[in-house]
CSV table of C-alpha atoms in Angstrom, one decimal:
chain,number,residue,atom,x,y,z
Q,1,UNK,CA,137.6,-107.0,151.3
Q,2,UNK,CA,136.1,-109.9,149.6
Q,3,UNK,CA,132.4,-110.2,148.8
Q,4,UNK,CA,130.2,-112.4,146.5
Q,5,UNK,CA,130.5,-111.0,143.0
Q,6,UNK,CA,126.4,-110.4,142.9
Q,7,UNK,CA,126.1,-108.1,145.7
Q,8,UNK,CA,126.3,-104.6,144.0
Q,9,UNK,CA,126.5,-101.4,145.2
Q,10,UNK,CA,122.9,-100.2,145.1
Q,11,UNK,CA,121.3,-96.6,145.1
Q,12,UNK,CA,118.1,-98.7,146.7
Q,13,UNK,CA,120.0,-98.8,149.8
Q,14,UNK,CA,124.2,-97.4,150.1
Q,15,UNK,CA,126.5,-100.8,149.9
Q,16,UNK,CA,129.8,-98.9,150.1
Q,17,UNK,CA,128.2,-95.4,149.3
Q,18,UNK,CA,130.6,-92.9,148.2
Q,19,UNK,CA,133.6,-94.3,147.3
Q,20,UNK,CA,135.4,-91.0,146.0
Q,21,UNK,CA,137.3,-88.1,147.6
Q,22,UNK,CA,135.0,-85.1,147.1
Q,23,UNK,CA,136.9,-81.6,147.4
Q,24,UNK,CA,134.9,-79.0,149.4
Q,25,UNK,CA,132.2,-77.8,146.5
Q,26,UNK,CA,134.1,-74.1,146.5
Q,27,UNK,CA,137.4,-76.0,145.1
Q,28,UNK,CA,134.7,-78.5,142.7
Q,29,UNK,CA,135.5,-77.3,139.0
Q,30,UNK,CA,132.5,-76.5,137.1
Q,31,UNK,CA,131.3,-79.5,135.8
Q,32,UNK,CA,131.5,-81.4,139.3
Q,33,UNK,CA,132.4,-82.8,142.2
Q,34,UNK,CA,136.2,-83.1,142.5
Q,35,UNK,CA,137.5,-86.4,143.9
Q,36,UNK,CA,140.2,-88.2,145.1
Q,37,UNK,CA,139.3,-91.8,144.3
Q,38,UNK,CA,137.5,-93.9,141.3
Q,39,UNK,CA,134.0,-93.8,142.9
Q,40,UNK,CA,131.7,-96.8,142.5
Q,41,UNK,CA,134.5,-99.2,141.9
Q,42,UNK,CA,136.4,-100.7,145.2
Q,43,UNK,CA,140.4,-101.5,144.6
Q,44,UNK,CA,140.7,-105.2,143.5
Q,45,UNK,CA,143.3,-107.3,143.0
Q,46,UNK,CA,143.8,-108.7,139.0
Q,47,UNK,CA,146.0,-108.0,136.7
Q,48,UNK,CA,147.2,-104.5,135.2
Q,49,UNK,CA,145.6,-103.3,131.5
Q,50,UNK,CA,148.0,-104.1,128.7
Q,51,UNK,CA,150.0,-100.9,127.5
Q,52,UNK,CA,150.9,-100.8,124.2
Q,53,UNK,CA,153.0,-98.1,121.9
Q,54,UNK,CA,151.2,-94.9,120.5
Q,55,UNK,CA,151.1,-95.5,116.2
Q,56,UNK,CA,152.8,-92.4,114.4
Q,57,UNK,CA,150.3,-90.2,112.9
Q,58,UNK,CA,147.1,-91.7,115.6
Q,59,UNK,CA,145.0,-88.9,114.7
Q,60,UNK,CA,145.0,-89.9,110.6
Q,61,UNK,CA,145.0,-93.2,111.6
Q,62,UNK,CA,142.0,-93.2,113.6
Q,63,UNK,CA,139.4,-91.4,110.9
Q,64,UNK,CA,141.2,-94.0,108.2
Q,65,UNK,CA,140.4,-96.8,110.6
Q,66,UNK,CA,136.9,-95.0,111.2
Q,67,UNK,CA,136.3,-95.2,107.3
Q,68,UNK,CA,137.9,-98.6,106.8
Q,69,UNK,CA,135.4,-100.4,108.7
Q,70,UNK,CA,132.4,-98.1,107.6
Q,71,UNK,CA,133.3,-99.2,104.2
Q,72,UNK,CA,134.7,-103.2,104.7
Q,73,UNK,CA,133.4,-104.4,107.9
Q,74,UNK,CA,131.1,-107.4,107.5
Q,75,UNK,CA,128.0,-106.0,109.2
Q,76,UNK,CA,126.6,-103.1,107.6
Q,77,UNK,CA,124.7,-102.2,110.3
Q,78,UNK,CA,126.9,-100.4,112.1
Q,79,UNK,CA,126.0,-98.0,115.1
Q,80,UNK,CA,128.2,-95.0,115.2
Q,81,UNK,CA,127.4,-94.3,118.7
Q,82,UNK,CA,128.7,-97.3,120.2
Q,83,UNK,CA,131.9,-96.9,117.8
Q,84,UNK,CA,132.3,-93.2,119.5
Q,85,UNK,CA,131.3,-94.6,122.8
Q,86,UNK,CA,134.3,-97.3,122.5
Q,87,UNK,CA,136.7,-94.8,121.4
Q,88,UNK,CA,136.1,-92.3,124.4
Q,89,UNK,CA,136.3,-95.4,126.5
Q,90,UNK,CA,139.7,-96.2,125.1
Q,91,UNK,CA,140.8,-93.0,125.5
Q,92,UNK,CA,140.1,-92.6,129.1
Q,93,UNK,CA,142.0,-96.4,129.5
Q,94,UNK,CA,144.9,-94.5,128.1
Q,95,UNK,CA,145.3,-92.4,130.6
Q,96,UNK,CA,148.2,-93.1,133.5
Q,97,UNK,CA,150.1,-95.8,134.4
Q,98,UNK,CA,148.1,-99.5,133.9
Q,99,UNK,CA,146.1,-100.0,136.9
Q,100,UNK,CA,144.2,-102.9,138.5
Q,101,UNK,CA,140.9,-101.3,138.4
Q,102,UNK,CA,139.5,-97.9,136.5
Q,103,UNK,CA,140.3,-94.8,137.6
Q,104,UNK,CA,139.7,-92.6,134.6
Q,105,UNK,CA,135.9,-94.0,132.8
Q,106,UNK,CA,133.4,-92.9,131.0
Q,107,UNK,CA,130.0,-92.5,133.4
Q,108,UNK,CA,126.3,-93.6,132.2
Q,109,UNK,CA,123.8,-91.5,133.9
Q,110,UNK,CA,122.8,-94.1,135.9
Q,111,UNK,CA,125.9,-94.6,137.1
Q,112,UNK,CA,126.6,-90.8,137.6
Q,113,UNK,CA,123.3,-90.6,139.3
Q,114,UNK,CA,124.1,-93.3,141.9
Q,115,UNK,CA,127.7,-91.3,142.4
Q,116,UNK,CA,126.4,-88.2,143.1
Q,117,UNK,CA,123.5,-89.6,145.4
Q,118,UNK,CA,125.9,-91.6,147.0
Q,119,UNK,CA,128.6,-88.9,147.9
Q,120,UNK,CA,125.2,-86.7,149.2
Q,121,UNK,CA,124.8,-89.4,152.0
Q,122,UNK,CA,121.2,-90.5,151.0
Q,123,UNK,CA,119.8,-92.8,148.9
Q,124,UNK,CA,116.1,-93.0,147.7
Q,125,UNK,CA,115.0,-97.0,147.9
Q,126,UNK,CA,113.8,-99.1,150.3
Q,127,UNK,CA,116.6,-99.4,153.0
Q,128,UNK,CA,118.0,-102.8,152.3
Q,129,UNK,CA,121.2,-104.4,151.2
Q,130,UNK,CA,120.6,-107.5,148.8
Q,131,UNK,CA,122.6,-110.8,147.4
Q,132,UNK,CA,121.9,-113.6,145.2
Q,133,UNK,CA,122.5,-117.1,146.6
Q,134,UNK,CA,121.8,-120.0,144.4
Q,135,UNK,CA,119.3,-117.4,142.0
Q,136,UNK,CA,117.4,-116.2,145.0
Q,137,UNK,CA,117.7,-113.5,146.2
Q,138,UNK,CA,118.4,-112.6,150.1
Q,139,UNK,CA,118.6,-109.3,152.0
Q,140,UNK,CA,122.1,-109.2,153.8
Q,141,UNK,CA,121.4,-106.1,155.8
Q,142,UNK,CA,118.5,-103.9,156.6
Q,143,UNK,CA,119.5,-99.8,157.0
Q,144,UNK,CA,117.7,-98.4,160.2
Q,145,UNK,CA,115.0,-95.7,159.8
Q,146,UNK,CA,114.3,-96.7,155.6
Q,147,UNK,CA,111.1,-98.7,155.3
Q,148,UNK,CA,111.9,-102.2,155.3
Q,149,UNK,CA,113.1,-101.7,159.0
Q,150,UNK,CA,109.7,-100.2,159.9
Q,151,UNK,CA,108.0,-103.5,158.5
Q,152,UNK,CA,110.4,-105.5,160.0
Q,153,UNK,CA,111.7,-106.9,157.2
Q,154,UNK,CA,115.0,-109.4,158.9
Q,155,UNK,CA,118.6,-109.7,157.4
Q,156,UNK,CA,118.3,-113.5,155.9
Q,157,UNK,CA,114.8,-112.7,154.5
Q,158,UNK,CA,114.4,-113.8,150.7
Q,159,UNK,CA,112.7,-111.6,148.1
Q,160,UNK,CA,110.6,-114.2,145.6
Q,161,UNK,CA,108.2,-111.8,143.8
Q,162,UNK,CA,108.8,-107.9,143.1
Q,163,UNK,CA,105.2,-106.5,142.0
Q,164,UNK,CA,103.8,-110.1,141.1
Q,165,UNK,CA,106.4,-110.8,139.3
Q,166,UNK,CA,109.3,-113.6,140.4
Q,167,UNK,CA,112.6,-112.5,140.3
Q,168,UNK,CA,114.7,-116.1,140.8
Q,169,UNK,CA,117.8,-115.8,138.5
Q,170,UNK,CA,117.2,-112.6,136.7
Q,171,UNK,CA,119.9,-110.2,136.8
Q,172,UNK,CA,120.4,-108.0,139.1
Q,173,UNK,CA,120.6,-105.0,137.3
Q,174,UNK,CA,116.7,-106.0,136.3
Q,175,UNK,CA,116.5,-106.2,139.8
Q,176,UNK,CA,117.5,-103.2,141.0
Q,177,UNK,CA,115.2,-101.7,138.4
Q,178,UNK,CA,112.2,-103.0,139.9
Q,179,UNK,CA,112.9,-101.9,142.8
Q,180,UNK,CA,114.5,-98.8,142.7
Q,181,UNK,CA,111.8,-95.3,141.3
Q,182,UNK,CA,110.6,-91.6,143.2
Q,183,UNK,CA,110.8,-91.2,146.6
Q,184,UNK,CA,106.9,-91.6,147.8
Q,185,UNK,CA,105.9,-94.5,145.3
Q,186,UNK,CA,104.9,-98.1,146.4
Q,187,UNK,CA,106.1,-101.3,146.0
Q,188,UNK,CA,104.6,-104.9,146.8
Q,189,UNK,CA,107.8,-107.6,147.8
Q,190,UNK,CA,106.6,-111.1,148.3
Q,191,UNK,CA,108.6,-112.1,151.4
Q,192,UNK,CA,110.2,-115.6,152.7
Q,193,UNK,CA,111.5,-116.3,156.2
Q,194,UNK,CA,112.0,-119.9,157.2
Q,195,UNK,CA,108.2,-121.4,156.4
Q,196,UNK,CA,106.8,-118.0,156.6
Q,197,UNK,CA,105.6,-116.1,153.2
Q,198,UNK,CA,103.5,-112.8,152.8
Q,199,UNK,CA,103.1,-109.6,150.9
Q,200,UNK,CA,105.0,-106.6,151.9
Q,201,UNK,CA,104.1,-103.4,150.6
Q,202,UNK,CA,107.0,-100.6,151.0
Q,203,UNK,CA,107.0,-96.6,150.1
Q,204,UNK,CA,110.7,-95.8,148.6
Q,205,UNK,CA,111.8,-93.3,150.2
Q,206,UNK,CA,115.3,-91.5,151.0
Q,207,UNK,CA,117.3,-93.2,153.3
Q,208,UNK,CA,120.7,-92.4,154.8
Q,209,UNK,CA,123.2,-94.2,154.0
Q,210,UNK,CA,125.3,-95.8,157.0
Q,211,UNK,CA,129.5,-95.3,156.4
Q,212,UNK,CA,129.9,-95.6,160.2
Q,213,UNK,CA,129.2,-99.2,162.2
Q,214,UNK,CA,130.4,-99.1,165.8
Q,215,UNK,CA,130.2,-101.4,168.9
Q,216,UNK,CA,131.8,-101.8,172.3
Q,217,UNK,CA,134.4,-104.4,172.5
Q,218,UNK,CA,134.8,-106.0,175.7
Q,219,UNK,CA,134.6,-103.2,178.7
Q,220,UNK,CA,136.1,-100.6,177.4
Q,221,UNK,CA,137.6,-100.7,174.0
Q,222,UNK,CA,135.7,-99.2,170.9
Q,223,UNK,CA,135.3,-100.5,167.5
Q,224,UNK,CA,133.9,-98.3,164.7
Q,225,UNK,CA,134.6,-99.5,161.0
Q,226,UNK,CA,134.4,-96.5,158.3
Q,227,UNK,CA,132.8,-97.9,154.9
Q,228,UNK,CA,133.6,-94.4,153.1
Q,229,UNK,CA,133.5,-91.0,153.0
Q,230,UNK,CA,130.0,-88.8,152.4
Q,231,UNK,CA,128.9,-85.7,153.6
Q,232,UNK,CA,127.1,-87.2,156.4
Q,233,UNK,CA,130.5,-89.1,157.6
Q,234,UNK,CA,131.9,-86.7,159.7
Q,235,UNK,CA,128.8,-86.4,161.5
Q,236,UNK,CA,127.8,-90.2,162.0
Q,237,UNK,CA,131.8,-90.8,163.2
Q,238,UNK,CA,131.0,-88.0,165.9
Q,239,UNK,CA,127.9,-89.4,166.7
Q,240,UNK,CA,128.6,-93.1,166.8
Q,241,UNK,CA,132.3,-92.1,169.0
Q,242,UNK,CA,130.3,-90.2,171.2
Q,243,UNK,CA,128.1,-93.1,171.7
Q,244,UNK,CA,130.8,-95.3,172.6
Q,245,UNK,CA,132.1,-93.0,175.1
Q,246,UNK,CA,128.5,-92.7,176.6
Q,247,UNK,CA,128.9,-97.2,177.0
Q,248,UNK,CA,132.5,-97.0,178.4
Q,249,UNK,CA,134.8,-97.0,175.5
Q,250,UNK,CA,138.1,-95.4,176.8
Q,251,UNK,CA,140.3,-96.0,173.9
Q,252,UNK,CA,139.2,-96.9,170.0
Q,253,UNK,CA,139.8,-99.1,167.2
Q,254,UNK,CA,139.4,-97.8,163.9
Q,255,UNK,CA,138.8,-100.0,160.7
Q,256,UNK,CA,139.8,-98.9,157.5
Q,257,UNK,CA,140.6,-101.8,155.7
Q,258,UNK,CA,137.0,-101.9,153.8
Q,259,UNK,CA,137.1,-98.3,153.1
Q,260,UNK,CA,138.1,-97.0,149.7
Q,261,UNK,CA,137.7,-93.3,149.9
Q,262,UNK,CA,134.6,-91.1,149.6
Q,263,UNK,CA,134.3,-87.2,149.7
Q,264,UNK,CA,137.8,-85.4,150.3
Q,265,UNK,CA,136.4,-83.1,152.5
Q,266,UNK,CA,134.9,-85.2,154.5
Q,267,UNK,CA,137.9,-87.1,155.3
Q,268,UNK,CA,139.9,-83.9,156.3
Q,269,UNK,CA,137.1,-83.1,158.6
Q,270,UNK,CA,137.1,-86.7,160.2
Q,271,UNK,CA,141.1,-86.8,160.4
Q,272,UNK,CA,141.4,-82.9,161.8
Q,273,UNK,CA,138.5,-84.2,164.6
Q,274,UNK,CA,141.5,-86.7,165.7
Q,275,UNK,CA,144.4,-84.5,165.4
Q,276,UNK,CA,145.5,-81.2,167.2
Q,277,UNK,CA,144.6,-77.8,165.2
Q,278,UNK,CA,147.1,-76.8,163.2
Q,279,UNK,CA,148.3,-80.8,162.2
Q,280,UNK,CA,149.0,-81.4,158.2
Q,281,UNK,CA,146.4,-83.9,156.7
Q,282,UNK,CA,147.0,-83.5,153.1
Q,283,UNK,CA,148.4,-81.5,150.3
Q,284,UNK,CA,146.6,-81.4,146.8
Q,285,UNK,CA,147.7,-80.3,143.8
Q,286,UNK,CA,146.4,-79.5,140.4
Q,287,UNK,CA,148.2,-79.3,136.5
Q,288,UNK,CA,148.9,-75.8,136.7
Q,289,UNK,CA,147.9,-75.1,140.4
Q,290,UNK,CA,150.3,-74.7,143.1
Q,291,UNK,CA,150.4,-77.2,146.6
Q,292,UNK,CA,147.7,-76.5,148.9
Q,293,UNK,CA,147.8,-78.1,152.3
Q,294,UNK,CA,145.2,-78.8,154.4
Q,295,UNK,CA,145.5,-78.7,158.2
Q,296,UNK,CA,143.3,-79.6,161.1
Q,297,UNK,CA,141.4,-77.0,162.4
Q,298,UNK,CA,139.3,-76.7,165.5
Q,299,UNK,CA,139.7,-78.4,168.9
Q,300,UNK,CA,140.5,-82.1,168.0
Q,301,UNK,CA,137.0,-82.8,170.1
Q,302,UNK,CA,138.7,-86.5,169.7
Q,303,UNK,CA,142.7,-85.8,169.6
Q,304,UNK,CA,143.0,-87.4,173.3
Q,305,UNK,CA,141.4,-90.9,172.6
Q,306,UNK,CA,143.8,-93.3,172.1
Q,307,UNK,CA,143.7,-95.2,168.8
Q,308,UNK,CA,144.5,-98.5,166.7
Q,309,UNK,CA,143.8,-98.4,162.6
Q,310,UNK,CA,143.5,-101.5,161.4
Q,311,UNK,CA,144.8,-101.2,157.2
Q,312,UNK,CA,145.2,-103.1,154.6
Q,313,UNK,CA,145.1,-103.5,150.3
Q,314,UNK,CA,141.7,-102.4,150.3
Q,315,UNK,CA,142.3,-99.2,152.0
Q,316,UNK,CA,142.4,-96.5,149.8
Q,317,UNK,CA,142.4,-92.5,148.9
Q,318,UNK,CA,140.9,-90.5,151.8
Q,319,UNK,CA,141.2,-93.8,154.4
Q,320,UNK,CA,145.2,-93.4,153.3
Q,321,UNK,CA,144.8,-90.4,154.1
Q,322,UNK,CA,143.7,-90.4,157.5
Q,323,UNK,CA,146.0,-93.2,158.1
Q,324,UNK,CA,149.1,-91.6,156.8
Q,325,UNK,CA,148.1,-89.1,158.9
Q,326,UNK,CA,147.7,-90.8,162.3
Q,327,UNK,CA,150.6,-92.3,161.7
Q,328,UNK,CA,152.8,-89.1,160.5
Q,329,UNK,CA,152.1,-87.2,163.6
Q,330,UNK,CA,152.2,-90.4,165.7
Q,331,UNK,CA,148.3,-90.7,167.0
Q,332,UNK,CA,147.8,-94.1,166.2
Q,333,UNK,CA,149.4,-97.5,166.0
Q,334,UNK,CA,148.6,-98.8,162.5
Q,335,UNK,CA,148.0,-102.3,162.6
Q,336,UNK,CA,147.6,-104.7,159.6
Q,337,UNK,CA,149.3,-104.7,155.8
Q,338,UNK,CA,149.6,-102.0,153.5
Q,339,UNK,CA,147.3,-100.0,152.4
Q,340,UNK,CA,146.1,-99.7,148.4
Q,341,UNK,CA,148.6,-96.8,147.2
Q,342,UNK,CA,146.3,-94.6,145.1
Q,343,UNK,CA,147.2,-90.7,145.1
Q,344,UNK,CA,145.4,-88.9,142.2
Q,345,UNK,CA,142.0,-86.9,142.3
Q,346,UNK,CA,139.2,-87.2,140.2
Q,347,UNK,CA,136.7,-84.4,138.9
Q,348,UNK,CA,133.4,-85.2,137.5
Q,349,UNK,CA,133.2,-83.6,133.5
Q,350,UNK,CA,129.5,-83.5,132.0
Q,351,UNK,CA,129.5,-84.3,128.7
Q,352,UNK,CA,125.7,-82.8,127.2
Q,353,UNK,CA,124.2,-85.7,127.0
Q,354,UNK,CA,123.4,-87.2,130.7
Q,355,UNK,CA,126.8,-88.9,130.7
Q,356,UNK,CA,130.4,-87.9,132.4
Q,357,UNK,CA,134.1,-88.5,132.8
Q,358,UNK,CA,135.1,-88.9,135.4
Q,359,UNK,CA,138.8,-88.0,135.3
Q,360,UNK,CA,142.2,-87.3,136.9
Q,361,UNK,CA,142.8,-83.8,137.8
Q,362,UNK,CA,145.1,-83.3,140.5
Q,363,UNK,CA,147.2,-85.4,143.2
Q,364,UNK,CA,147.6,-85.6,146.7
Q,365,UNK,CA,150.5,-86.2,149.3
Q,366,UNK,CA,149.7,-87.3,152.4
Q,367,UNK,CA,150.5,-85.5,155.8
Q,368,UNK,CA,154.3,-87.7,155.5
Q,369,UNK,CA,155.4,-85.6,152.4
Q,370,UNK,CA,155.6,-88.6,150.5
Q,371,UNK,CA,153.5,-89.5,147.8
Q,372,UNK,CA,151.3,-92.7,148.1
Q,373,UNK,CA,151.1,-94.3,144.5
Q,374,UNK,CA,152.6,-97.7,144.3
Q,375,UNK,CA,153.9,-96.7,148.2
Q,376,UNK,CA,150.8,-96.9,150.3
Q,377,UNK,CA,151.1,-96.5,153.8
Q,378,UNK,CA,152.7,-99.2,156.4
Q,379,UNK,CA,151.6,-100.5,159.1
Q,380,UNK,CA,153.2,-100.1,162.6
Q,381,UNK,CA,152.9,-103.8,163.3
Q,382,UNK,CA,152.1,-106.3,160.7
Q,383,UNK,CA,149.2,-108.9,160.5
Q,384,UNK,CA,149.0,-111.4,157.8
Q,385,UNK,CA,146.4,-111.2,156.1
Q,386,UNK,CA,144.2,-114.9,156.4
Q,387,UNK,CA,142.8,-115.8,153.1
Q,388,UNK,CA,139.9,-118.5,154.5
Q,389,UNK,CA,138.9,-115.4,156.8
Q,390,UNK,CA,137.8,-112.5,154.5
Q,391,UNK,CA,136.3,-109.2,156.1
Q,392,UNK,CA,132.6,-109.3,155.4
Q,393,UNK,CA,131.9,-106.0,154.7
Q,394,UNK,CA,128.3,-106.3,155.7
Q,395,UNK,CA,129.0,-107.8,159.4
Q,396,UNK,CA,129.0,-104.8,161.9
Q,397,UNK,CA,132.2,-106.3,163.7
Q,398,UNK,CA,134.4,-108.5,162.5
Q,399,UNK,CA,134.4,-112.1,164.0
Q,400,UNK,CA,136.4,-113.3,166.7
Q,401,UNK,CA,138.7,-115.0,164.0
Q,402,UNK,CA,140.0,-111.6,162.7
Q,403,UNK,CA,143.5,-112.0,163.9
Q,404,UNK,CA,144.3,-107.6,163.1
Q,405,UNK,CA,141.2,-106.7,165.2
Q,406,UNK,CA,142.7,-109.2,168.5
Q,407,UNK,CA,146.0,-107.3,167.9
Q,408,UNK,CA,144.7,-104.0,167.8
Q,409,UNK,CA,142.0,-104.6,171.1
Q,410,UNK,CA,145.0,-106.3,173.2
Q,411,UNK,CA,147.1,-103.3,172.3
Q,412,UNK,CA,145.2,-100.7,173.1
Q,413,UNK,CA,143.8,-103.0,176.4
Q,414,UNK,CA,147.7,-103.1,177.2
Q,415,UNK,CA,148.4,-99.6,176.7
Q,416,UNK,CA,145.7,-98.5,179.2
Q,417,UNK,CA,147.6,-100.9,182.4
């Protein structure tokens, strides 16, 4: 999934909410949620960390190099808590193989906050996704039921003034901070749209946050894309397949390729809803804790639908899960390239002093028996993936271009003769 580097993942309004495999809270250690994928961050492709050797006697070596530049470095002014902060963040670097993006990192409480919001389901802001283009900056998307939908604020509306104040080519981190404060407080937006302009005032409020997009494709073939794994998900996939149904849909595709995880639990409860009860999803382990496999339960309400998952590099943790299983117990034809490869679970560690770790506690094999670092999981028929054609993670359905989604829709239409 490719998007323009200054579209963030907001707590004003759930851009790829929760990003991290959430155990069910009576297996979440003390300190936090457990999860099963580096949160905020989505997989991206770059290059590995450098690795270097460990020095003999670190530990001496580190208070001497400590003392070394209290007493020699050029600047006097040193702050100690930045030094510490650098260290724990080197640390946490050292921990596992190299990867491409962090898995183990040291959390702000900002960035904690927006975690734990985001893994709830809701968000408290104003119910809009937001981008700069050329400094301005332009709502992309505008979540149902928050309150810029009930002024009618329009995807492709710019933002020029937040309280008074213009906002061309600040940051948007300064941004967000005007925008974003408690639930029931005001805000005044100056709005543009075409040669239109006027004052919008808007209550923050909480909103949901939307990890489900669905729509019929042609007569009777489904499409419903999963942005990640919250609370909420396995409720909203019910919901929005049910809904599909209701307009015809006989058989569905499934998109995965944007999604890189979110709460564990929830993506048990969303795979056992499409397998038969008593199916393996997922085995976990811990350090010192035995396997512990978890199976679907229930009646499958969905087990009978026919399916197509569309994959790819960017589908990760809990979406590699529900693939792996699909495909282990032959529900679904997997469709696309292969998927990320990440197998390890993260737990959330309060540190005392509004920041966190967020760390690697356990692992997990998926419902194959295979482990999925480095592996990922295959698909059943291959699509190249087309450079000049990104997935825009914003769009509700891909467009017409999207050469995995004609695959998976002709398949599925094909199956049904």
């Amino acid at each position: 999934m490719r998007r323009p580097l200054s579209l963030l993942t907001l707590a004003l309004f759930a851009c790829d909410p929760a990003t991290d495999d959430v155990a069910a809270p009576e297996e979440a250690p003390v300190e936090g949620p457990a999860l099963a994928e580096a949160p905020a961050p989505t997989p991206t492709k770059g290059q590995a960390r450098p690795r270097t050797e460990a020095m003999p006697d670190a530990e001496k070596a580190f208070a001497k190099a400590r003392q070394l530049i209290a007493e020699h470095y050029v600047d006097a002014a040193i702050d100690p808590g930045a030094l510490y902060t650098g260290a724990v963040e080197g640390m946490l670097a050292r921990l596992g193989p190299p990867t491409t993006y962090p898995i183990n990192e040291l959390m702000a409480p900002r960035e904690l906050a927006e975690l734990l919001h985001g893994t709830g389901g809701t968000i408290v802001g104003v119910g809009v996704m937001i981008e700069q283009v050329a400094g301005v900056l332009v709502i992309r998307e505008v979540i149902a039921g928050g309150p810029a939908a009930a002024a009618g604020l329009q995807r492709g509306d710019r933002i020029l003034e937040i309280d008074g104040v213009k906002i061309k080519g600040k940051p948007m981190v300064e941004i967000v901070d005007q925008i974003r404060g408690p639930a029931g407080t005001a805000i005044d937006v100056f709005v543009q749209r075409d040669t239109e302009e006027w004052h919008e005032k808007l209550v923050r409020q909480t909103v949901a946050i939307q990890n489900v997009e669905s729509k019929l494709l042609g007569d009777k073939v489904g499409y419903l894309r999963l942005r990640g794994f919250a609370e909420t998900t396995p409720a909203e996939f019910d919901a929005a397949v049910a809904a599909l149904q209701t307009q015809g849909a006989e058989s569905l595709v499934l998109d995965l390729r944007a999604c890189p995880g979110g709460v564990l639990d929830a993506a048990i409860k969303v795979t056992g809803s499409l397998l038969r009860d008593g199916q393996t999803i997922v085995t976990t382990t811990g350090r010192d804790e035995p396997g512990k496999t978890a199976k679907a339960k229930g009646d499958g309400r969905w087990k009978e639908l026919p399916l197509a998952a569309l994959i790819g590099p960017e589908t990760a943790s809990g979406a590699e899960i529900l693939a792996d299983a699909l495909a282990t117990h032959k529900r679904a034809t997997l469709i696309g390239a292969p998927t990320f490869g990440k197998g390890t679970i993260e737990s959330i560690h309060e540190l005392g002093n509004g920041w966190a770790i967020k760390l690697s506690t356990g692992r997990f094999v998926g419902a194959g028996g295979e482990p999925l670092p480095g592996r990922g999981v295959k698909p059943h028929l291959p699509v190249p993936l087309v450079a000049d054609a990104p997935l825009d993670p914003l769009e509700a359905v891909p467009s017409e271009a999207d050469a995995a989604l004609a695959v998976a829709k002709t398949w599925l239409e094909d199956q049904a003769r």
